[in-house]
PDB file of C-alpha atoms in Angstrom:
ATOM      1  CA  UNK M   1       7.051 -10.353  12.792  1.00  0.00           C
ATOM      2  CA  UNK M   2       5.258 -11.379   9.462  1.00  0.00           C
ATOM      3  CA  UNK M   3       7.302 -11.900   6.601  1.00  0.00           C
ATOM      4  CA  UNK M   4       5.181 -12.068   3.113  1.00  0.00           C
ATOM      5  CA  UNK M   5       7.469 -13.413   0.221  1.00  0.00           C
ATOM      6  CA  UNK M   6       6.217 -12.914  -4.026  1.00  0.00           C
ATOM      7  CA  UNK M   7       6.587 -14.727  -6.840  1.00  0.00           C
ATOM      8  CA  UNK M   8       7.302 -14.272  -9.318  1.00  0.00           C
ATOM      9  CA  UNK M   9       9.105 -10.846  -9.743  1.00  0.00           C
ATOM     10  CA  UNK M  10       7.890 -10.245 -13.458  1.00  0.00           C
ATOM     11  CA  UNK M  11       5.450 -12.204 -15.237  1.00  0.00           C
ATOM     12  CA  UNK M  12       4.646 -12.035 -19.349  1.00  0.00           C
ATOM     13  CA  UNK M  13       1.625 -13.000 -20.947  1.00  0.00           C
ATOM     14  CA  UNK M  14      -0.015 -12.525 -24.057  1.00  0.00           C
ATOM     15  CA  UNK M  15      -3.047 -10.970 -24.118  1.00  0.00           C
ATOM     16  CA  UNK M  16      -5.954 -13.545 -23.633  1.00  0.00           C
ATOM     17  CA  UNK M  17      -3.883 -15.619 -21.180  1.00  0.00           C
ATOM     18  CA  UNK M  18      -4.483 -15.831 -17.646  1.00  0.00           C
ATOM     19  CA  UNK M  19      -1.865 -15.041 -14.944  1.00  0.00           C
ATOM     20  CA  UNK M  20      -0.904 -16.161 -11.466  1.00  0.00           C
ATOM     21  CA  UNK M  21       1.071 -14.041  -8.751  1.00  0.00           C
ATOM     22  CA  UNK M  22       1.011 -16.423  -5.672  1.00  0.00           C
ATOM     23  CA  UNK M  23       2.050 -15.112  -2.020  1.00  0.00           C
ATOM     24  CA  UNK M  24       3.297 -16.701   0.999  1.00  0.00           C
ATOM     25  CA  UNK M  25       3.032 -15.299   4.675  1.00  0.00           C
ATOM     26  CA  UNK M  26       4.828 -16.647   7.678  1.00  0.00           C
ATOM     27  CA  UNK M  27       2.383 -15.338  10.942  1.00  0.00           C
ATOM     28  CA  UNK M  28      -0.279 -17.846  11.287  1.00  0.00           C
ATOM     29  CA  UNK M  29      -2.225 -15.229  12.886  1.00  0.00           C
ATOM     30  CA  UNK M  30      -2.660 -12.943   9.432  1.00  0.00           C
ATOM     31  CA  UNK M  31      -6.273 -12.604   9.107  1.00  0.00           C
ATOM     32  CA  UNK M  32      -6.281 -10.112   6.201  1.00  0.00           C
ATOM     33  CA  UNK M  33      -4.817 -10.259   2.552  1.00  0.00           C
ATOM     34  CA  UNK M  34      -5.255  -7.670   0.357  1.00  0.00           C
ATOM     35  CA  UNK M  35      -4.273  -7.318  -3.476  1.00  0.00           C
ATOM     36  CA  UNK M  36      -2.873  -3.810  -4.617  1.00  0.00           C
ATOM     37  CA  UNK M  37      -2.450  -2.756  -8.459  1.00  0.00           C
ATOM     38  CA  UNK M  38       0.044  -0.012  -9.563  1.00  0.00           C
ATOM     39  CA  UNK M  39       0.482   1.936 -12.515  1.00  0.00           C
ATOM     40  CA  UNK M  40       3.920   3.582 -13.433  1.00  0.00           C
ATOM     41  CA  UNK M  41       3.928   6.738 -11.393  1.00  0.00           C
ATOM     42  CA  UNK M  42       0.632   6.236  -9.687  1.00  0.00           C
ATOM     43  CA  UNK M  43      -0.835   5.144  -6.196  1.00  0.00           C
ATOM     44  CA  UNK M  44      -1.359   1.598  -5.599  1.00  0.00           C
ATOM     45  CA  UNK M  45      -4.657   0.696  -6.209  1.00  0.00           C
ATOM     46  CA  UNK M  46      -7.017  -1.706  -3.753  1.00  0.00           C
ATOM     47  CA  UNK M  47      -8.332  -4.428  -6.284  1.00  0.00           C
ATOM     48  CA  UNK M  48      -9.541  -7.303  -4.513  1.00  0.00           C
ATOM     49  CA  UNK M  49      -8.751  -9.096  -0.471  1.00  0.00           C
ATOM     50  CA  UNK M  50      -9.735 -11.455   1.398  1.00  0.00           C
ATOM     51  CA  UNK M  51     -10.370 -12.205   4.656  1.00  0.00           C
ATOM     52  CA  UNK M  52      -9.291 -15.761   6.752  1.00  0.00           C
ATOM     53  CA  UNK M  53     -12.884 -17.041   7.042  1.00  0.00           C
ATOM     54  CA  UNK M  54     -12.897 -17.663   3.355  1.00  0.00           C
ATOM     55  CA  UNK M  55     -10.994 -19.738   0.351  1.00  0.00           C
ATOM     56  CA  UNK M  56     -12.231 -17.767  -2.408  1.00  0.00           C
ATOM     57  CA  UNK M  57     -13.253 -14.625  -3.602  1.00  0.00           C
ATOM     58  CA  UNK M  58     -14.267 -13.189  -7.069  1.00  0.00           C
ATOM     59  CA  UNK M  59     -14.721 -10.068  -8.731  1.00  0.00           C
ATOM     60  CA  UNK M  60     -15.299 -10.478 -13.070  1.00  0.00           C
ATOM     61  CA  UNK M  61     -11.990 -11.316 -14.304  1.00  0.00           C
ATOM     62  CA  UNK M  62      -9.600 -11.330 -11.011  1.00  0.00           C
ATOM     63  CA  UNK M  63     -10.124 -13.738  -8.194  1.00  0.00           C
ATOM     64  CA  UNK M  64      -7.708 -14.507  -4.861  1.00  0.00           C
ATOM     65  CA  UNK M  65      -7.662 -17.932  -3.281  1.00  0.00           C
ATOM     66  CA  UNK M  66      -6.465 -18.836   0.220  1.00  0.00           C
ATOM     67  CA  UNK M  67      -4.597 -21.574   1.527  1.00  0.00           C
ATOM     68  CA  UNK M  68      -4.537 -20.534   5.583  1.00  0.00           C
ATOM     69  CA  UNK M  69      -2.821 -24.614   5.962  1.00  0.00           C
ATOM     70  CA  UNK M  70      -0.187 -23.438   3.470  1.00  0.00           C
ATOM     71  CA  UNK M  71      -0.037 -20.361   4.510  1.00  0.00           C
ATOM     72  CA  UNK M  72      -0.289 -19.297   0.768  1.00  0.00           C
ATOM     73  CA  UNK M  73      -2.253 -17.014  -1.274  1.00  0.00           C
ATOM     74  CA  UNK M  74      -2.722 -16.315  -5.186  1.00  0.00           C
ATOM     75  CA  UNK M  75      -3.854 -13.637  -7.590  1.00  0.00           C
ATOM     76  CA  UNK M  76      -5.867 -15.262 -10.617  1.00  0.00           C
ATOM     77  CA  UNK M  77      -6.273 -13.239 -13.326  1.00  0.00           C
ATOM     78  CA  UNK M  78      -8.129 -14.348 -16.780  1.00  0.00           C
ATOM     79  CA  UNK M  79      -8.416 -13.166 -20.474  1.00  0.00           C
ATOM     80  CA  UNK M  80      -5.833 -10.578 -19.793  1.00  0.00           C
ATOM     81  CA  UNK M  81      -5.436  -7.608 -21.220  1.00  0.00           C
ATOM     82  CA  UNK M  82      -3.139  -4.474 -21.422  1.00  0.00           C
ATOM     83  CA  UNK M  83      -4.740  -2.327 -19.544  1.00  0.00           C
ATOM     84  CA  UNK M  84      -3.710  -4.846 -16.646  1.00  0.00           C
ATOM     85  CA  UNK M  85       0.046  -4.385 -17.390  1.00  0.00           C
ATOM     86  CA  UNK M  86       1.269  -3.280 -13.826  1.00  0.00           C
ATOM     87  CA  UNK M  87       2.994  -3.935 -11.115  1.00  0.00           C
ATOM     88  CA  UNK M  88       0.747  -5.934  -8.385  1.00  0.00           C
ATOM     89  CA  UNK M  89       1.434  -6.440  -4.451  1.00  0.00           C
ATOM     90  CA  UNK M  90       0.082  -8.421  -2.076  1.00  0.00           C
ATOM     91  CA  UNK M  91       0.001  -8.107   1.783  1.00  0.00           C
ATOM     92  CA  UNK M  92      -1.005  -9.312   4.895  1.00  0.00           C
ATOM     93  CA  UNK M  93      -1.944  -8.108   8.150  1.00  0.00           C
ATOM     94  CA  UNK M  94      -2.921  -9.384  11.503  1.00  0.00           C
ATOM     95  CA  UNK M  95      -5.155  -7.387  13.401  1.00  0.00           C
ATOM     96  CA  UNK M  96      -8.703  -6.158  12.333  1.00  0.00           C
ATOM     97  CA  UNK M  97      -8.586  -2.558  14.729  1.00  0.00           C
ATOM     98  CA  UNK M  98      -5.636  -1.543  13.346  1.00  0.00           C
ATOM     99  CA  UNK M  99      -4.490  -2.586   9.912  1.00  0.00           C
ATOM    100  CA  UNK M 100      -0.651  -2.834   9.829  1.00  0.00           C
ATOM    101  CA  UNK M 101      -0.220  -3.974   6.243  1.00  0.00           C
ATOM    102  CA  UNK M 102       3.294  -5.766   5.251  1.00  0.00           C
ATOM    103  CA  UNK M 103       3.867  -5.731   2.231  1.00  0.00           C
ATOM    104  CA  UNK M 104       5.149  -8.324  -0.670  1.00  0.00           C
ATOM    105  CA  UNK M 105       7.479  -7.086  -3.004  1.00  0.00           C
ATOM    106  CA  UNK M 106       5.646  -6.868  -6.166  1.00  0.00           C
ATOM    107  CA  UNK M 107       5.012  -8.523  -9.110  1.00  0.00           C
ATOM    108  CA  UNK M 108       5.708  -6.740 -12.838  1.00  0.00           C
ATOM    109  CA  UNK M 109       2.929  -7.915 -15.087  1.00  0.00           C
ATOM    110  CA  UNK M 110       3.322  -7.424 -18.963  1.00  0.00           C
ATOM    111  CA  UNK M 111       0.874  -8.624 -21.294  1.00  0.00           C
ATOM    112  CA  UNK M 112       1.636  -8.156 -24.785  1.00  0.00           C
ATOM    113  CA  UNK M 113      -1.191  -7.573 -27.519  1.00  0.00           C
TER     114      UNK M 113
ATOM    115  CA  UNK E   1     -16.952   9.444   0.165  1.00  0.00           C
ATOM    116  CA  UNK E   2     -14.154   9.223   1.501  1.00  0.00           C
ATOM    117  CA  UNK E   3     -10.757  11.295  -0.476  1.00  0.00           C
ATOM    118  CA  UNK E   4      -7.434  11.423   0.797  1.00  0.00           C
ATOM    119  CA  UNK E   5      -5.141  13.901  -0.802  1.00  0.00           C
ATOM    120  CA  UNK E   6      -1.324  15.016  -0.587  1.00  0.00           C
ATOM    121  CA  UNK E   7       0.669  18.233  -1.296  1.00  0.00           C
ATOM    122  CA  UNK E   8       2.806  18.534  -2.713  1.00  0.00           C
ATOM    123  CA  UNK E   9       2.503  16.431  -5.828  1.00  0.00           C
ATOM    124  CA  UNK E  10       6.723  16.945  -6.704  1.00  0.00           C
ATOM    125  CA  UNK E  11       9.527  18.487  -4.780  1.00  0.00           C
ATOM    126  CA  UNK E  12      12.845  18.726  -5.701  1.00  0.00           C
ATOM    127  CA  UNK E  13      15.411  19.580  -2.743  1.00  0.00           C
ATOM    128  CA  UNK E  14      18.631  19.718  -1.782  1.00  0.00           C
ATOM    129  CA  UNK E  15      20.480  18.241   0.470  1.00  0.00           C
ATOM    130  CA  UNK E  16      20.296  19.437   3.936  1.00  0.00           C
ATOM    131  CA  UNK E  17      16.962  21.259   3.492  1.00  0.00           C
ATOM    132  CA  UNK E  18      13.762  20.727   5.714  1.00  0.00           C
ATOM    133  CA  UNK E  19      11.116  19.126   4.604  1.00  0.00           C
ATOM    134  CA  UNK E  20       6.977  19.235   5.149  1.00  0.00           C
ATOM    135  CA  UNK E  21       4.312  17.048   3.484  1.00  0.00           C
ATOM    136  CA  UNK E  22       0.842  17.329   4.066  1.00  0.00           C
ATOM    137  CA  UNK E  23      -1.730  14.654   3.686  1.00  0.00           C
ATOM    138  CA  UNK E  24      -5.437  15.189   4.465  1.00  0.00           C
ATOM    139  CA  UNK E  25      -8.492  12.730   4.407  1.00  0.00           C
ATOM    140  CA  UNK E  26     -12.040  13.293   3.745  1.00  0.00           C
ATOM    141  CA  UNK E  27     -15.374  12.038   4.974  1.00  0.00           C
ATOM    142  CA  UNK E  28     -14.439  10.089   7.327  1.00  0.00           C
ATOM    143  CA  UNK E  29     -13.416  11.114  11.069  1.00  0.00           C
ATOM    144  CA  UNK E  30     -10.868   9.367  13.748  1.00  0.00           C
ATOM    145  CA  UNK E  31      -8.917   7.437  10.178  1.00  0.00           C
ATOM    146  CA  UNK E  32      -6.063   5.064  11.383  1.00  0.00           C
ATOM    147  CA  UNK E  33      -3.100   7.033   9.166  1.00  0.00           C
ATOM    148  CA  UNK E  34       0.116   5.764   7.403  1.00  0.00           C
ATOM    149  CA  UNK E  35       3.088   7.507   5.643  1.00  0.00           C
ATOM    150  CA  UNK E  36       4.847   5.240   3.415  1.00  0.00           C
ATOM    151  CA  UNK E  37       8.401   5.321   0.943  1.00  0.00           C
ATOM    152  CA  UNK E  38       8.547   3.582  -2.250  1.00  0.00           C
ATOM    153  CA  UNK E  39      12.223   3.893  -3.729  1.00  0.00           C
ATOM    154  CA  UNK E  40      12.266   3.819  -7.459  1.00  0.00           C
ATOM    155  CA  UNK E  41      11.621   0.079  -9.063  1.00  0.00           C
ATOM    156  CA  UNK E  42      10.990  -0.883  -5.148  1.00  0.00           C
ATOM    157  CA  UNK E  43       7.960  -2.182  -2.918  1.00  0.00           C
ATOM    158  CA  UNK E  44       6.500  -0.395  -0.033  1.00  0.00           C
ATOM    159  CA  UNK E  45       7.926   0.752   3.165  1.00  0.00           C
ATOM    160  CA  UNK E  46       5.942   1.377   6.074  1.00  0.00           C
ATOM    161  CA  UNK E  47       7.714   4.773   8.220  1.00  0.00           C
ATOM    162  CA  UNK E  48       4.701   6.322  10.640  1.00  0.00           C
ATOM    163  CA  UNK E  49       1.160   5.392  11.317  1.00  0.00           C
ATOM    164  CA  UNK E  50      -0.925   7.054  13.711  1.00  0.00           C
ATOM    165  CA  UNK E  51      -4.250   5.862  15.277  1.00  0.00           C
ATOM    166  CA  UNK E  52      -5.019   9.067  16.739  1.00  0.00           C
ATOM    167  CA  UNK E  53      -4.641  13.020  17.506  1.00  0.00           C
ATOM    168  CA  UNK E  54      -0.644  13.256  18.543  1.00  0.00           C
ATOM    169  CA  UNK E  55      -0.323   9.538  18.578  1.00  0.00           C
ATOM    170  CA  UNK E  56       2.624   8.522  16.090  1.00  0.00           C
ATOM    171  CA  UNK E  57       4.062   5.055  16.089  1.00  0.00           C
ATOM    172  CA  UNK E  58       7.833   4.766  13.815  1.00  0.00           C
ATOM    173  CA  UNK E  59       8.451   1.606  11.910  1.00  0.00           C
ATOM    174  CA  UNK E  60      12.076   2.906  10.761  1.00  0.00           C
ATOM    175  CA  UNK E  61      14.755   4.510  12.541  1.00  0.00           C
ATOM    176  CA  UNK E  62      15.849   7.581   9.834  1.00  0.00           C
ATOM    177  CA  UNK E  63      16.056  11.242  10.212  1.00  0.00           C
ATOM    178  CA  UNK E  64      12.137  11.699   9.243  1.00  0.00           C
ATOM    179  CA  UNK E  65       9.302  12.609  12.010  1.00  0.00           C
ATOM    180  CA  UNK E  66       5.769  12.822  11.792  1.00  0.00           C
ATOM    181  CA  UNK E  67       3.021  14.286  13.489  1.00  0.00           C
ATOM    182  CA  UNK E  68      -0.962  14.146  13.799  1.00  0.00           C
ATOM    183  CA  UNK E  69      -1.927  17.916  14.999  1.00  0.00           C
ATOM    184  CA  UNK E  70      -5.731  17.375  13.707  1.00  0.00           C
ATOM    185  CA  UNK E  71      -8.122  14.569  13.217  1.00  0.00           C
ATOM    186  CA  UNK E  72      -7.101  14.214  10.017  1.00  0.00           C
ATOM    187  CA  UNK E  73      -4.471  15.864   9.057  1.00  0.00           C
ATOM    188  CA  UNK E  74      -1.184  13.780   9.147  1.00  0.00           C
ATOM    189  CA  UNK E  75       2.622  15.333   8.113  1.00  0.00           C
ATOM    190  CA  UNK E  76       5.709  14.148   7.112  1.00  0.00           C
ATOM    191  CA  UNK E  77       9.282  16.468   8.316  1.00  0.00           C
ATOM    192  CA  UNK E  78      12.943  16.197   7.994  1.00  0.00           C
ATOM    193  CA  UNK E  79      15.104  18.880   9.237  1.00  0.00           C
ATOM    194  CA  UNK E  80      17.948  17.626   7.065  1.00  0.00           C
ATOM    195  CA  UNK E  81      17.450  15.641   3.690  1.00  0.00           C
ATOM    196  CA  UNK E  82      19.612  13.434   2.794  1.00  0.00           C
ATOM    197  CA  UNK E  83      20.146  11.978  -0.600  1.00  0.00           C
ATOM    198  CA  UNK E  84      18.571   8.588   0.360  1.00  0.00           C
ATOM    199  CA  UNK E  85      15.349  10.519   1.226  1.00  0.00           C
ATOM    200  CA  UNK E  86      14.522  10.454  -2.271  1.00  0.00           C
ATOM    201  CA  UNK E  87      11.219   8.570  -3.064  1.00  0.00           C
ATOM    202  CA  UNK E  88       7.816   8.288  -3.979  1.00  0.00           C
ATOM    203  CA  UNK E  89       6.012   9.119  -0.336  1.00  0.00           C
ATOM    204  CA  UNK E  90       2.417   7.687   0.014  1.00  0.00           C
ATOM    205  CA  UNK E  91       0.086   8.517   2.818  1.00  0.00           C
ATOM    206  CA  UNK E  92      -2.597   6.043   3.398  1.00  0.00           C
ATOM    207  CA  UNK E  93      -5.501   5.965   5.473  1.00  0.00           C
ATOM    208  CA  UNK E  94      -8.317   2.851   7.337  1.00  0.00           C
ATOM    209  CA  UNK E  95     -11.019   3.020   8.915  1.00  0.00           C
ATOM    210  CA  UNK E  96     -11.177   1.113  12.314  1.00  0.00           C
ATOM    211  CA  UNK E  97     -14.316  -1.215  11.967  1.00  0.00           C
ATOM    212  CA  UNK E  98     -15.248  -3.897   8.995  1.00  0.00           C
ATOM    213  CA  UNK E  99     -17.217  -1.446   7.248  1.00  0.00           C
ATOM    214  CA  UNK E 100     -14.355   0.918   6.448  1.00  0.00           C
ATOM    215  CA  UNK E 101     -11.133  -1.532   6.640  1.00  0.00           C
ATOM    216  CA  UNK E 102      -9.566  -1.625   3.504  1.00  0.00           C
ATOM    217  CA  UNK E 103      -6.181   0.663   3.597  1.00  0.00           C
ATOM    218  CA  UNK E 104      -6.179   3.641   0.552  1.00  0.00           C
ATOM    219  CA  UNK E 105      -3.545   5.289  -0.750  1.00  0.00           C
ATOM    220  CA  UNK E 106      -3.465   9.415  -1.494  1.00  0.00           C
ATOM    221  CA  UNK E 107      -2.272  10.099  -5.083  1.00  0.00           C
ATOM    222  CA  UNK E 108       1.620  10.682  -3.686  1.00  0.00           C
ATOM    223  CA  UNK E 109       4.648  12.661  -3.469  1.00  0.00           C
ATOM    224  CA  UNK E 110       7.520  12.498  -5.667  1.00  0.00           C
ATOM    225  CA  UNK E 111      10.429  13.978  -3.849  1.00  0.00           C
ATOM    226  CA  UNK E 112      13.460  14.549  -5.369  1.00  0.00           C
ATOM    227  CA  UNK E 113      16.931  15.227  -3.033  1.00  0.00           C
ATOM    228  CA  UNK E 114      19.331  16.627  -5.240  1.00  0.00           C
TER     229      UNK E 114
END
């Protein structure tokens, strides 16, 4: 089955600075990769994905790059700022009916003012 | 739009006791559905999903069940916690075409097994 492996485990940054969570997959066939954001106590929150038919993909200051020859993916993040102190998972999945997610195992962003 | 919601927000329980959450989605009909665990400091762990009405599909062996009875209405049961049940329990729902396939998460369950 798909394995999805994150690094790092917690990242610091000062404010400003941009950040990089980068995720690896091991099923070729993954089609899907979405990014998740979560706040102490709260739901994980949707914040960006992409699909296989494309590299790149922005929205403001977050963007997600694909490597499908790696088998790699990455979280960008620029001018960061406290509010995106959080922990952040990625995941993969491999079928577009029925979206069986599997899950990294998260990434503890601190950025410091 | 579409809401997804979950009841109850924290339960505290001992050992042994049954247990029953609820997790309902709106505005949207025939939802692929998900229960997951999150242990404290830990990622996500798929237990049920359900593509349909009475359909359930188990991910982990464990003394936990769940069941579909309406559209979109999907529970969580134990008949006996145990103190490893502990966890933050998310219910999650997708569509089933492009337009609606991003996976959302309900606002949780913080169960407590004392």
């Amino acid at each position: 089955g798909e394995n999805v492996e994150q690094h790092p485990s917690t990242l610091s940054v000062q404010e400003g600075d941009s950040a990089v969570i980068k995720c690896t997959y091991s099923d070729s066939a993954s089609n899907y990769f979405p990014w998740y954001k979560q706040e102490l106590g709260k739901r994980p929150q949707l914040i960006i994905d992409i699909r296989s038919n494309v590299g790149e993909k922005k929205d403001q200051r977050i963007a997600v790059t694909l490597n499908k020859t790696a088998k790699h993916f990455s979280l960008h993040i620029t001018e960061t700022q406290p509010e995106d102190s959080a922990v952040y998972f990625c995941a993969a999945s491999t079928n577009t009916g029925f979206q069986k997610l599997v899950f990294g195992t998260g990434t503890r962003l601190l950025v410091s003012p | 739009s579409q809401t997804i919601h979950q009841w109850p927000a924290t339960l505290v329980q001992p050992v042994g006791s049954p247990l029953s959450l609820e997790c309902t989605v709106e505005g949207t009909s025939n939802p692929n559905l998900y229960w997951y665990r999150q242990a404290a400091g830990r990622g996500l762990q798929l237990l049920f999903y359900s593509v349909g009405i009475g359909q359930i599909s188990s991910e982990v062996p464990q003394n936990l069940s769940a069941s579909r009875p309406q559209d979109r209405q999907f529970i969580l049961s134990s008949k006996k916690l145990l103190l490893s049940d502990s966890g933050f329990y998310l219910c999650a729902w997708s569509g089933k075409t492009a337009r609606v396939y991003e996976q959302y998460f309900g606002p949780g369950t913080r169960l407590t097994v004392t």
